[in-house]
Coordinates of C-alpha atoms in Angstrom, one line a residue:
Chain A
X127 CA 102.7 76.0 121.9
X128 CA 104.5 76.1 125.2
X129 CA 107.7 73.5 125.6
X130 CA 108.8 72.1 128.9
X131 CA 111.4 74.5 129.1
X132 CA 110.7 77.3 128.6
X133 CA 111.0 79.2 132.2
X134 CA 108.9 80.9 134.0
X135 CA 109.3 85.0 134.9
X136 CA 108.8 86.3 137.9
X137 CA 105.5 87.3 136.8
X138 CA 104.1 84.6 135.7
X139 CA 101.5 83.9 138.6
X140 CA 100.3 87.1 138.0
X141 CA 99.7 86.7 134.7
X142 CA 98.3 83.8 135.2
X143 CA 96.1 85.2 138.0
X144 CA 94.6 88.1 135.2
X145 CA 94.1 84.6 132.9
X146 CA 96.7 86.4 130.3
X147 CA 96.7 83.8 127.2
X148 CA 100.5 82.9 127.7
X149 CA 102.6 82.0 124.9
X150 CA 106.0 81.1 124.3
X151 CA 108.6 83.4 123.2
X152 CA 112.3 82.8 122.6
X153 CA 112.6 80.6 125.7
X154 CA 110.2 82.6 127.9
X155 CA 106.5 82.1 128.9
X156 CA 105.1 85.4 128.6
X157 CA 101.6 87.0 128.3
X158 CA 100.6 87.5 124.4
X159 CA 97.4 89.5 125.4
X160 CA 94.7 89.6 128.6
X161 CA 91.7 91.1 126.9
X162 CA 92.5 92.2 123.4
X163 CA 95.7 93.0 121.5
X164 CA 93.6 96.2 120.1
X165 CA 92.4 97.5 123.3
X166 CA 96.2 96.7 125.3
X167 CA 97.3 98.8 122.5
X168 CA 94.5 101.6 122.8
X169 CA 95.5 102.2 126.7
X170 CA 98.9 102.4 126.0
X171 CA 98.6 105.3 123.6
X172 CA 95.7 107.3 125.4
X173 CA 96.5 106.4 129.1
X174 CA 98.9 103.5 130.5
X175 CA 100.2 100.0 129.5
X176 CA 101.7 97.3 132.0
X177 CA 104.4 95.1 130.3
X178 CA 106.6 92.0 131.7
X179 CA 109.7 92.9 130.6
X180 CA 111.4 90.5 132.4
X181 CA 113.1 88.6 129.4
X182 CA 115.2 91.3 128.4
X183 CA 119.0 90.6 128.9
X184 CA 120.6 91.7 131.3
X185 CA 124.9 92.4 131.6
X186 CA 126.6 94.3 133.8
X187 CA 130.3 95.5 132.6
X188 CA 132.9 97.2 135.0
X189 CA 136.5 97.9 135.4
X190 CA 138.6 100.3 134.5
X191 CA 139.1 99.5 130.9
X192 CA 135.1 99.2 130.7
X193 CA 134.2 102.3 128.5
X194 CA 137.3 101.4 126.2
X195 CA 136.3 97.9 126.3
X196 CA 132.2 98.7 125.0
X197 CA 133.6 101.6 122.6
X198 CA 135.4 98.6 121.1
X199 CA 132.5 96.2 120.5
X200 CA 129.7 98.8 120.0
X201 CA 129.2 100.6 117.2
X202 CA 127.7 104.3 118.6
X203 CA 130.0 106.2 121.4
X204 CA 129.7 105.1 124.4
X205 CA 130.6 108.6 125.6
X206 CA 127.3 110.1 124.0
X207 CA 125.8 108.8 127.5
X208 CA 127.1 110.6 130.8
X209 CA 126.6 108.8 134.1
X210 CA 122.5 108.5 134.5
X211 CA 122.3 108.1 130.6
X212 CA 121.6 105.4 128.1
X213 CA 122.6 105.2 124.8
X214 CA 121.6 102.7 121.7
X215 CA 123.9 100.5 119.9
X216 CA 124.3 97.5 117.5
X217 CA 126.6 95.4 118.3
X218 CA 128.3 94.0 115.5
X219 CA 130.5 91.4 114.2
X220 CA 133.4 91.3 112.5
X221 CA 132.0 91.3 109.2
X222 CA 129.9 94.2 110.4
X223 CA 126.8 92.0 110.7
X224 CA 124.4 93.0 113.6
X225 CA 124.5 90.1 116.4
X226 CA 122.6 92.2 118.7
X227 CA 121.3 95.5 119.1
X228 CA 121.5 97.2 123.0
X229 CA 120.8 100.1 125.3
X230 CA 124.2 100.7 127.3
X231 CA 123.3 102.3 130.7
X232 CA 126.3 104.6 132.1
X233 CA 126.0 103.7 135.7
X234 CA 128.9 105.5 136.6
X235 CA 132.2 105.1 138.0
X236 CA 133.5 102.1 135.4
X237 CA 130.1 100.2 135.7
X238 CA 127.5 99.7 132.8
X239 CA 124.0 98.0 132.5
X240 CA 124.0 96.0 129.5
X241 CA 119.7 95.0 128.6
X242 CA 119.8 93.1 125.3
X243 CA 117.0 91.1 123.7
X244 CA 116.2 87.6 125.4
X245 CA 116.5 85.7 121.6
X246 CA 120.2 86.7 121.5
X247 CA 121.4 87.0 125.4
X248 CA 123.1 83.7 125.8
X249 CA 125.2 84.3 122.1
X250 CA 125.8 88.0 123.0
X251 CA 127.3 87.0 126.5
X252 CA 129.2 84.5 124.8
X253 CA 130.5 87.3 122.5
X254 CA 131.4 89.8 124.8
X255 CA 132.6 87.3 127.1
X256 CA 135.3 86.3 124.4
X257 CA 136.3 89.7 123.4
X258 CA 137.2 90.6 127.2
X259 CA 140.4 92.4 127.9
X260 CA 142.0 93.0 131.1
X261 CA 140.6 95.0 134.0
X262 CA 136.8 94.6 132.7
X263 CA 134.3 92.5 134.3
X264 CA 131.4 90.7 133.1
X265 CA 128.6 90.0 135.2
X266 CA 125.2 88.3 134.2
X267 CA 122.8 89.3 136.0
X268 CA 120.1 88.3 134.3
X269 CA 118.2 85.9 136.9
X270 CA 118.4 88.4 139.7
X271 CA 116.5 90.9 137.9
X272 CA 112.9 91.0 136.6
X273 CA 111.5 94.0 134.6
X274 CA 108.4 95.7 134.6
X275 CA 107.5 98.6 132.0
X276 CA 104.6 101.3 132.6
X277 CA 104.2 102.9 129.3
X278 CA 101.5 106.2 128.2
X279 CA 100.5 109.1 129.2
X280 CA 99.6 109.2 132.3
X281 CA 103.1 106.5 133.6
X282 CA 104.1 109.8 135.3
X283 CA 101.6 110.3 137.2
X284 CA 100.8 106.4 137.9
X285 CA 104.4 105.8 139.1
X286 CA 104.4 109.3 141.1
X287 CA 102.6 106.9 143.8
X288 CA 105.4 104.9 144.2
X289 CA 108.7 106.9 143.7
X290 CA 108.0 110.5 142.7
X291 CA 111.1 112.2 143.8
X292 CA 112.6 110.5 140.8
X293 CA 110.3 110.2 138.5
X294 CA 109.3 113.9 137.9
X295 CA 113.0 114.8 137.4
X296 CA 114.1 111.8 135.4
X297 CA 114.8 112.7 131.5
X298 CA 113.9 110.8 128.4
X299 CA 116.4 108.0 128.2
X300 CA 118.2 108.7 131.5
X301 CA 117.9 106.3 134.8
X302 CA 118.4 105.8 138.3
X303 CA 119.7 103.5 140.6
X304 CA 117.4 103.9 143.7
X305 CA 114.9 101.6 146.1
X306 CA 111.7 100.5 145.5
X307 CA 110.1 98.8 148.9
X308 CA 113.7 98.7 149.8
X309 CA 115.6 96.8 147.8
X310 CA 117.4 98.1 144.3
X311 CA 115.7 99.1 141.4
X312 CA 117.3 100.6 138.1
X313 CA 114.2 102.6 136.7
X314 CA 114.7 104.2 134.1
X315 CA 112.5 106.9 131.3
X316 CA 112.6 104.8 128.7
X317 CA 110.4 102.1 126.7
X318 CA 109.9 100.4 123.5
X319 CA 106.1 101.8 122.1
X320 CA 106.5 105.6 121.2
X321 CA 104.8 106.6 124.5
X322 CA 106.6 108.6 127.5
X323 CA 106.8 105.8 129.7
X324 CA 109.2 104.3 132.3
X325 CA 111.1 101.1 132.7
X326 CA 112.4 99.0 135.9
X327 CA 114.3 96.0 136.8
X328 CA 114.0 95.1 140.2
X329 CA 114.9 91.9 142.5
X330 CA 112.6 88.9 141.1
X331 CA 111.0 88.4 144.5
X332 CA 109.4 91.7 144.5
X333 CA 108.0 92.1 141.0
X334 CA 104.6 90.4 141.5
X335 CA 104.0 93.0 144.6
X336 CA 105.5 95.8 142.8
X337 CA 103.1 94.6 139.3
X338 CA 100.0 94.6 142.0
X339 CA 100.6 97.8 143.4
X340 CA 101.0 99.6 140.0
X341 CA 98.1 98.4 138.4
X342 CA 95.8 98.9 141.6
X343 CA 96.9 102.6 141.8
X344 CA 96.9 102.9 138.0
X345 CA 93.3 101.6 137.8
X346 CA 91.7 105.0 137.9
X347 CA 94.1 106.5 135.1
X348 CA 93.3 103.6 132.8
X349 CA 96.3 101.2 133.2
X350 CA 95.8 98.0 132.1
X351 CA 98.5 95.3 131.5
X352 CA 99.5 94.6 128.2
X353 CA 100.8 91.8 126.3
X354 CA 103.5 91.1 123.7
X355 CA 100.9 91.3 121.1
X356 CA 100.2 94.9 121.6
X357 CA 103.8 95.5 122.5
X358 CA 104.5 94.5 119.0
X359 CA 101.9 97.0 117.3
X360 CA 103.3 99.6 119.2
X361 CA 106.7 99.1 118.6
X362 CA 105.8 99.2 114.9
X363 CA 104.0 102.4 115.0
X364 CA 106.8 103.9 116.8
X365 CA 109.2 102.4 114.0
X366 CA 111.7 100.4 116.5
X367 CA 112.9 97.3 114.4
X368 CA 112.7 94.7 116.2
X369 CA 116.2 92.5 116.2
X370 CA 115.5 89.2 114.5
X371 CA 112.7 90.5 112.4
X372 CA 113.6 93.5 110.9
X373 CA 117.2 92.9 111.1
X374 CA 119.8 90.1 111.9
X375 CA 123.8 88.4 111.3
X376 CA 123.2 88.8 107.9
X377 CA 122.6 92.6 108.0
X378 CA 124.8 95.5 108.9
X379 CA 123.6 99.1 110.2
X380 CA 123.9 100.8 106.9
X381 CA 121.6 97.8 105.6
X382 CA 119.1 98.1 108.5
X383 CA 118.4 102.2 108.6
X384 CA 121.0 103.0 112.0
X385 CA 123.8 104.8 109.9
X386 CA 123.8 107.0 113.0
X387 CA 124.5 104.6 115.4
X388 CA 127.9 103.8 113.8
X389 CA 130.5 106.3 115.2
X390 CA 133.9 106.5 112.6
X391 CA 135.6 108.3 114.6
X392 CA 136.3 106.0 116.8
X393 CA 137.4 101.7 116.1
X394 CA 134.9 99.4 116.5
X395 CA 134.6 95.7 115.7
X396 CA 133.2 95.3 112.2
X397 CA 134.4 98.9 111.0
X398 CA 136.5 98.1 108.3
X399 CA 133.8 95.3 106.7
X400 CA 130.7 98.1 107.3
X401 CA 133.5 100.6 105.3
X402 CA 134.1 98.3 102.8
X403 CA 130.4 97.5 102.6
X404 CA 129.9 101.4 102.2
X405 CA 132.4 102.2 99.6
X406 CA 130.7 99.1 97.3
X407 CA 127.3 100.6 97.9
X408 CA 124.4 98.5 99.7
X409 CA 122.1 96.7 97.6
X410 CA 119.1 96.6 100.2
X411 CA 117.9 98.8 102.7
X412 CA 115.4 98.8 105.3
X413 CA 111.9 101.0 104.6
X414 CA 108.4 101.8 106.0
X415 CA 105.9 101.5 104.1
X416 CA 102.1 101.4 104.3
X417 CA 99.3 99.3 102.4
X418 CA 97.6 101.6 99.5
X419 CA 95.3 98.5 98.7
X420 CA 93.5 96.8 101.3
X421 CA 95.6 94.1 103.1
X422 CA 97.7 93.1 105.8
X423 CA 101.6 93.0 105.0
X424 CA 103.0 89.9 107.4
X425 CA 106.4 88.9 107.8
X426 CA 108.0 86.9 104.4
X427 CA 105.7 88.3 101.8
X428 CA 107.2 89.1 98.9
X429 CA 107.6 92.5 97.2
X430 CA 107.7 92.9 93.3
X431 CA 108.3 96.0 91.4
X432 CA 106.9 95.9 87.9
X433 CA 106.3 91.9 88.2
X434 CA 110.0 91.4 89.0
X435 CA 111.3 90.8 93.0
X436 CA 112.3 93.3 94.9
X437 CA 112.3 92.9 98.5
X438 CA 110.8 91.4 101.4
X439 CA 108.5 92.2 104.6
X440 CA 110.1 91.9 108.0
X441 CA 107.2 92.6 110.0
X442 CA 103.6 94.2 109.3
X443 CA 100.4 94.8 111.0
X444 CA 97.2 96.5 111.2
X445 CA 98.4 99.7 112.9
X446 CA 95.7 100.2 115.8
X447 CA 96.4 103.9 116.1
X448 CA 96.2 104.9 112.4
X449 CA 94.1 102.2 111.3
X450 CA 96.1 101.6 108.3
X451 CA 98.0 98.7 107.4
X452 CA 102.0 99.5 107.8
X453 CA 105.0 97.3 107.9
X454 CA 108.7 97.3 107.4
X455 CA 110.9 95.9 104.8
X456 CA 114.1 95.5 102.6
X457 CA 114.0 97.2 99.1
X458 CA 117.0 98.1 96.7
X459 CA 117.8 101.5 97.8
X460 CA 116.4 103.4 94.3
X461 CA 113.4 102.1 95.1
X462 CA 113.7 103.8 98.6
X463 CA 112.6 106.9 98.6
X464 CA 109.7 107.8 100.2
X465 CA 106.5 108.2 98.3
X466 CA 108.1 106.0 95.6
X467 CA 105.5 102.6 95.1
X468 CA 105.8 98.5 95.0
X469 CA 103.6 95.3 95.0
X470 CA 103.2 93.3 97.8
X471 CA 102.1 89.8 97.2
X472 CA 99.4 89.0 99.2
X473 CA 97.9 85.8 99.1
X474 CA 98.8 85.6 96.3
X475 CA 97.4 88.9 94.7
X476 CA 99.4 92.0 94.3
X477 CA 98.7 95.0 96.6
X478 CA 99.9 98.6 96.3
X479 CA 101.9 100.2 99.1
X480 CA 104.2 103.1 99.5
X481 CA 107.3 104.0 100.9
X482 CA 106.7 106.3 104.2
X483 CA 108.8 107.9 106.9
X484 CA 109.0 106.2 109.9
X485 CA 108.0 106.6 113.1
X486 CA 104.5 106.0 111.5
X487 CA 103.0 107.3 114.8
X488 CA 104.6 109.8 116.8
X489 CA 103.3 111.2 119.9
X490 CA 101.8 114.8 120.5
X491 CA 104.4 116.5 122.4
X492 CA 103.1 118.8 125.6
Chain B
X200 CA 70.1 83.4 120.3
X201 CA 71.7 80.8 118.0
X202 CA 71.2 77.2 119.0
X203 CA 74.8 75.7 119.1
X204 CA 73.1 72.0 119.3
X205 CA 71.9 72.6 115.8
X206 CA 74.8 74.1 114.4
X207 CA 77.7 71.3 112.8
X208 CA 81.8 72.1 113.4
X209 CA 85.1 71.3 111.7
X210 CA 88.1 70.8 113.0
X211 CA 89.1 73.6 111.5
X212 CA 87.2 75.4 113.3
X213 CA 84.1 76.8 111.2
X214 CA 81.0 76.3 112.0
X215 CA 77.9 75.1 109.8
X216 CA 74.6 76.8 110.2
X217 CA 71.8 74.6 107.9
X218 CA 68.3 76.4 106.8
X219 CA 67.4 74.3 104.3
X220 CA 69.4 74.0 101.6
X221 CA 71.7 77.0 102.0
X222 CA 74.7 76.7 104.6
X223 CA 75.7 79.8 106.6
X224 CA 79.7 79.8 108.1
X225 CA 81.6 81.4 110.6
X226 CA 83.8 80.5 112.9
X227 CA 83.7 79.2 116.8
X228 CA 83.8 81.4 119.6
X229 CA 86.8 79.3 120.6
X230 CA 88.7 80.0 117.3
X231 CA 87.8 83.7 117.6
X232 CA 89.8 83.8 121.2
X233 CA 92.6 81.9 119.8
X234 CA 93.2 84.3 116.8
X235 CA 92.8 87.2 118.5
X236 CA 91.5 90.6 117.5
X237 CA 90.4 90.4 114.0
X238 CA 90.9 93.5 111.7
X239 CA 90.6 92.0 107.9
X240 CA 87.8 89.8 106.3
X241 CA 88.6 88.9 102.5
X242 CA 85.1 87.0 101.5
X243 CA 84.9 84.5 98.6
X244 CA 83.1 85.9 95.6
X245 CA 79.5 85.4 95.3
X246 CA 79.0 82.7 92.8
X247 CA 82.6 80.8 93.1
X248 CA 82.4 77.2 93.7
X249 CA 84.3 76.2 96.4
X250 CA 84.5 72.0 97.6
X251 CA 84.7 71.1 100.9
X252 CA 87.7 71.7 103.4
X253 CA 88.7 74.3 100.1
X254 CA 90.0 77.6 101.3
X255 CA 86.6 79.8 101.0
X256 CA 87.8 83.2 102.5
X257 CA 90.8 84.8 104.6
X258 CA 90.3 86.2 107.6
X259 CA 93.2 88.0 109.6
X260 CA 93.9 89.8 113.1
X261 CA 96.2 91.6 114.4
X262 CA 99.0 88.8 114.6
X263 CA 98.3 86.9 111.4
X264 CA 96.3 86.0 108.7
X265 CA 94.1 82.6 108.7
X266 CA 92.7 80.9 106.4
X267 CA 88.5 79.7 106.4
X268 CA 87.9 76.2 105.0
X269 CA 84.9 75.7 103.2
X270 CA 82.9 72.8 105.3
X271 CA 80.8 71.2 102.6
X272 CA 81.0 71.7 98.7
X273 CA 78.8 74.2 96.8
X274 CA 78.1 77.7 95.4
X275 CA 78.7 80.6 96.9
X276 CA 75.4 82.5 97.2
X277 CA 76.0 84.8 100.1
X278 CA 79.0 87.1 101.6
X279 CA 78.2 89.2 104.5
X280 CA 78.8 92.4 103.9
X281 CA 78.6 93.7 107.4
X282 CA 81.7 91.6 108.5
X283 CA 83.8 93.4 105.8
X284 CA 83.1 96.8 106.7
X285 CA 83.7 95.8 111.1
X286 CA 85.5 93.0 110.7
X287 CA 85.5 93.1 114.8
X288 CA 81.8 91.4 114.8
X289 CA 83.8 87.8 114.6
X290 CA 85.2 88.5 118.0
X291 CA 81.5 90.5 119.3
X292 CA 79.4 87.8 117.5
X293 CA 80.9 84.8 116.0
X294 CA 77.8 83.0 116.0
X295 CA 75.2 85.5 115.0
X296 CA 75.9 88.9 113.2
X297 CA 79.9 87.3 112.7
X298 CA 79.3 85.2 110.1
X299 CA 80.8 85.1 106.5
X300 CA 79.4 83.6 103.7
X301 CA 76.3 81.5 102.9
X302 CA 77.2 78.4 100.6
X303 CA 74.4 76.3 98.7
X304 CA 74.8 73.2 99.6
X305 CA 75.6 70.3 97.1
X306 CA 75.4 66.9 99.1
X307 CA 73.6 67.1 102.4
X308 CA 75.6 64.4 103.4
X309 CA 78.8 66.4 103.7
X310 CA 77.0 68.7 106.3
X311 CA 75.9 65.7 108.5
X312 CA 79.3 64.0 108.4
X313 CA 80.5 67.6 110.9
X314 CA 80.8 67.5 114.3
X315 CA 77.7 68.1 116.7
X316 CA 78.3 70.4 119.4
X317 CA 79.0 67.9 121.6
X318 CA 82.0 66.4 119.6
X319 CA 83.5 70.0 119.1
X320 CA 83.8 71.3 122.9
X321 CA 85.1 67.6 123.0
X322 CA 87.8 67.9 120.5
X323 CA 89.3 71.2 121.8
X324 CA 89.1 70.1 125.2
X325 CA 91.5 67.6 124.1
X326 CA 93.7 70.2 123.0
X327 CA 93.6 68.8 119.1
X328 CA 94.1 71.9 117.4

């Protein structure tokens, strides 16, 4: 169901135009799937996915004290990215749960890229926005910017049409700041579904040219645009939790599987509660897992372990690529370990699944 | 090719297929867009009774799992076995090699009661659903 206000990206003509099936998602109207979620999916994996990424977040923090002001409120090192780098981060409150979870782009000179999720962007700028200190800036620049994602195998070569100087030198998770028709892009190697792939947030005006010319030079590789449905098998597959589903406010790092995104070396807000937390021991902790019986896990079922509770889904799907059903969720953390077995109720019924290591898919590397 | 005019539609969106007095369902072509790409059938036992507008079967896609409503009362005598093992036919064929179970039908009445074709593409035209 669509409300009247939900707004509009950039790209939604375009969508339109390809008669995507548009739904809406955490304020946005965005494309769920143009053909099929399963064959969106497919491309992505054997040759090249087009995604609107426009909703994503978008901050920019500068100043002087900006790298001592984001070491502050986010949990990994900021340091771990050099200029041209991005690094991954929850940010936290300060009882260590996760508000938010971002990729922090070192732009260089004082100035950082900020692209958070579009569910959280108006309560994380309020956040930041309280915690500033003096001589750092905070800029949304969220309306300026659309986003368009080519993700697969054969992105490289798609987006060598268009700006190949860059692309063939650019390293997973780095970026630049360059021109695209002539006006400012921030593309970056980067994505969200497993896949070598790129990402780019360019002026809202030129997004539906730059989306045309993409997929018309992609058409012989086998690009095809993609919807939020497939993005959301693919990001499962590749084991991304997905903020909101997988984790939230009521969940630290420790709780949702990114110990390693928490640096102790350093202070951060929420520290001492996610020490404190650690020292007591965590009672629930975030697991893949896939179906040994035959069903679908979905977000909310319930998990039992010898007829008693013991957890809950976050998300689940059939998994396109392995053709298994897989899914995420919170267990106690003895019944963690991987190969170890529960119940999910299903309908009612209880199915067998086991714990896994995730990614559940990960790519061939060349 | 099935003849739509003959078949009878809920607002659930199943449809009824009548050959004397066994019922065959599915569901619409229009349901099968909406719900996307399906991946899991879970078909009522053969044998169960099931009454009408009584979940009969599960079917699920990629984004979530729906439930199939029974349209009239009865036994069922059928599940199509074909749709379990490529549960993609709903989207390839809703009408024809899609469908899911056979039902034998108690009260005829309950089966003319159903929309016609007619009154279906009217009722999601009007965007109740």
């Amino acid at each position: 169901m669509t409300s009247t206000e939900d707004r509009k990206t950039p790209l939604y003509e375009a969508h339109k135009g390809l008669n995507a099936k548009i739904v809406s998602f955490h304020g946005w109207l965005l494309p769920i799937q143009y053909t099929s979620i399963i064959e969106e999916h497919n491309a992505t994996r054997t040759k090249a996915g087009l995604f609107d990424i426009s909703h994503l977040g978008k901050l920019e923090v500068s100043g002087k004290s900006s790298k001592e002001f984001l070491q502050k409120i986010f949990t990994n090192n900021i340091e771990k990215a050099l200029p041209g780098g991005i690094v991954y981060s929850p940010l936290c409150n300060d009882n260590g749960g996760t508000l938010d979870d971002a990729f922090i782009y070192n732009a260089g000179k004082d100035r950082y890229i900020l692209i958070v999720n579009a569910s959280t962007f108006e309560k994380d700028l309020a956040w930041i926005r309280s915690h500033k200190t003096e001589g750092v800036d905070i800029k949304d620049i969220n309306d300026s910017l659309g986003g368009i994602a080519i993700q697969g195998p054969a992105s490289q070569q798609i987006l060598s049409h268009f700006c190949k100087a860059y692309i063939d030198q650019l390293k997973h998770r780095h970026f630049v700041e360059t021109e695209v028709y002539g006006s400012y892009a921030l593309l970056s190697r980067s994505g969200y579904t497993g896949e070598d792939g790129f990402e780019m947030f360019i002026p809202a005006g030129k997004c539906i040219k730059v989306w045309n010319d993409i997929l018309a030079s992609g058409k012989g590789y086998g690009l095809i645009p993609a919807g939020l449905g497939s993005r959301d098998t693919l990001r499962l597959e590749a084991g991304c939790p997905l903020y909101g589903v997988d984790t939230d406010e009521s969940k630290t790092p420790l709780e949702s599987g990114l110990e390693r995104t928490l640096d102790l070396s350093k202070d951060f807000i929420g520290k001492k509660a996610i020490l404190e937390r650690k020292a007591k021991g965590i009672k629930e902790v975030l697991v893949g897992f896939k179906m040994l019986d035959k069903a679908i896990p979905r977000t909310g079922y319930a998990i039992e372990k010898g007829g008693k509770s013991a957890g809950i889904v976050t998300s689940g799907t059939y998994s396109p690529t392995l053709k298994e059903n897989i899914g995420f969720a919170y267990v106690a953390p003895e019944d963690s370990k991987t190969g170890g077995t529960f119940d999910v109720i299903v309908h009612g019924e209880k199915k067998k699944a086991v714990v896994v290591e995730t990614p559940f898919y990960r790519r061939a590397k060349n | 090719m099935v003849d739509l005019e003959k078949l009878r539609f809920t607002k659930t969106h199943e449809w009824l297929r009548v050959e004397g007095n066994t019922g065959y369902v599915g569901i619409t072509d229009h349901a099968q867009k909406e719900i996307t790409d399906v991946v899991f059938v879970e078909l009522p036992k053969i044998g169960k009774e099931v009454a009408k507008a009584g979940e009969a079967a599960v079917v699920e896609s990629v984004k979530a799992a729906f439930s199939i409503y029974a349209p009239v009362s009865g036994k069922i005598i059928k599940a199509n076995d074909a749709v379990e093992k490529d549960p993609s036919l709903v989207n390839k064929s809703p009408y024809e090699e899609g469908w899911f179970f056979a039902i034998e039908i108690k009260d005829k009445s309950e089966a003319d009661s159903l929309m016609t074709q007619k009154d279906y593409l009217e009722f999601i035209k009007t965007g109740a659903h």
